[in-house]
Amino acid sequence: MKNILSTKKLNPDQRELLSQKGLCIVDYDAIAIEFLNFKIPGAIDNAIFTSQQAVRSLIAINKEDVGIKNCFCVGNKTKALLEKNGLKVVEIGQNATELSQKIVKNYKNRVFYYFCGTIRREELPNALKNEKMTLFEVKTYKTVLKTKKFDQKWSGILFFSPSGVTSYISENNHQTNAHAFCIGQTTATSAKKYFKSVVVANSNTIQSVLEKTIAIL
C-alpha cells in the first residue's frame, strides 16, 4: 500500500475514495487562516478576489451590505461564494494571470480594489500597475504556517496552495522524491522548486487532485 500525505484535512468521503484505491492517507492542515480587521473604504465599483479566503474574511468582518458593485475573481468556487453572498461577478479567470489579462484588455480605465492576504503573488498587481491602472490593496487575512515534521516516506504529497508547499518543506526538505500533486499552476510553480515530479490537477478542486493522484499512483 502506498503512503499519501495531504496538506489539507480531507472529509470522510475523500479519504474513503483514496483508501478504496489502495492508498494509505495521512492528512493535516499545513496552514491556518486568520482574518484581519479592516474597513471597506466606502462604496466600491470594482473589486478583485483571487481566493475564497478573501471573500470569507470580507463577509465575516463586514456583515452588513459590503457596497461592491462589480467583482472580478479567480476560480469557479470563488465566483460561487461571491454570488452566494449577493455579489455580482462580471469577470472570472482560471488564475491571476488570466484574470489580469482580461482586466487590462477590457476594463483599463477603471479603479480597482484588490482584496487579498498578507502573502500574495505579484502577477496581477504588477500587470495592472504596468498599464498605469489605479489599484488599491486591502489586506483581509493572513496565512499562518502550521509546520510538522514527518519521518515516514511518501509516494505522493497533495498540495493546495504555495503556502502549503512552504509549510511542508520548512520541516521536511529532505523528503522531495515523492510525486507532488498540485491543485493549480501557481501551487505547482512553488512545488517545482523542491520536487522533481510535479503533477497538476485538471481543475482547481480537491476532487480533481484526488483523481489525478489515483490515476498516477
Short mmCIF file of C-alpha atoms in Angstrom, two decimals, residues 38-51 54-55 58 62 66-74 78 82 87-88 90-91 99 103 107-117 120 124-125 128-129 133-140:
data_model
loop_
_atom_site.label_atom_id
_atom_site.label_comp_id
_atom_site.label_asym_id
_atom_site.label_seq_id
_atom_site.Cartn_x
_atom_site.Cartn_y
_atom_site.Cartn_z
CA PHE A 38 -10.15 46.06 8.07
CA LYS A 39 -12.65 48.55 6.74
CA ILE A 40 -14.02 48.89 3.26
CA PRO A 41 -13.31 52.45 2.07
CA GLY A 42 -16.88 53.40 1.14
CA ALA A 43 -18.68 52.20 -1.96
CA ILE A 44 -16.52 50.29 -4.46
CA ASP A 45 -17.27 49.93 -8.14
CA ASN A 46 -14.73 47.19 -8.93
CA ALA A 47 -13.25 44.62 -6.56
CA ILE A 48 -10.79 41.80 -7.26
CA PHE A 49 -10.68 38.49 -5.37
CA THR A 50 -8.11 35.81 -6.14
CA SER A 51 -9.08 33.49 -3.25
CA ALA A 54 -10.53 36.97 0.87
CA VAL A 55 -14.29 36.65 0.27
CA LEU A 58 -14.83 40.27 3.76
CA ASN A 62 -18.35 43.38 7.09
CA VAL A 66 -20.48 45.49 1.60
CA GLY A 67 -21.24 48.03 -1.11
CA ILE A 68 -19.36 46.45 -4.02
CA LYS A 69 -20.84 46.89 -7.49
CA ASN A 70 -18.73 44.56 -9.65
CA CYS A 71 -16.47 41.65 -8.72
CA PHE A 72 -13.58 40.13 -10.67
CA CYS A 73 -12.32 36.80 -9.38
CA VAL A 74 -10.19 33.69 -9.87
CA THR A 78 -14.69 31.97 -5.56
CA LEU A 82 -19.38 35.78 -4.09
CA LEU A 87 -22.28 40.00 -5.05
CA LYS A 88 -22.19 40.38 -8.83
CA VAL A 90 -18.60 40.27 -14.11
CA GLU A 91 -15.30 38.56 -14.98
CA LEU A 99 -7.77 37.46 -14.88
CA ILE A 103 -8.96 43.30 -16.84
CA TYR A 107 -11.52 47.47 -18.13
CA LYS A 108 -8.45 49.66 -18.46
CA ASN A 109 -9.94 52.96 -17.29
CA ARG A 110 -11.49 51.69 -14.09
CA VAL A 111 -10.33 51.92 -10.47
CA PHE A 112 -9.89 48.58 -8.67
CA TYR A 113 -9.66 47.39 -5.08
CA TYR A 114 -7.79 44.13 -4.59
CA PHE A 115 -8.87 42.15 -1.52
CA CYS A 116 -6.05 39.74 -0.68
CA GLY A 117 -3.98 38.11 2.03
CA ARG A 120 0.10 37.17 -2.32
CA LEU A 124 -1.92 40.58 -11.01
CA PRO A 125 -0.91 43.81 -9.24
CA LEU A 128 -2.29 46.45 -13.67
CA LYS A 129 0.42 48.79 -12.43
CA MET A 133 -4.11 51.43 -13.81
CA THR A 134 -5.27 52.50 -10.35
CA LEU A 135 -5.19 49.63 -7.87
CA PHE A 136 -5.70 49.79 -4.10
CA GLU A 137 -4.84 46.75 -1.98
CA VAL A 138 -6.88 45.76 1.07
CA LYS A 139 -5.27 43.10 3.25
CA THR A 140 -8.08 40.93 4.61
#
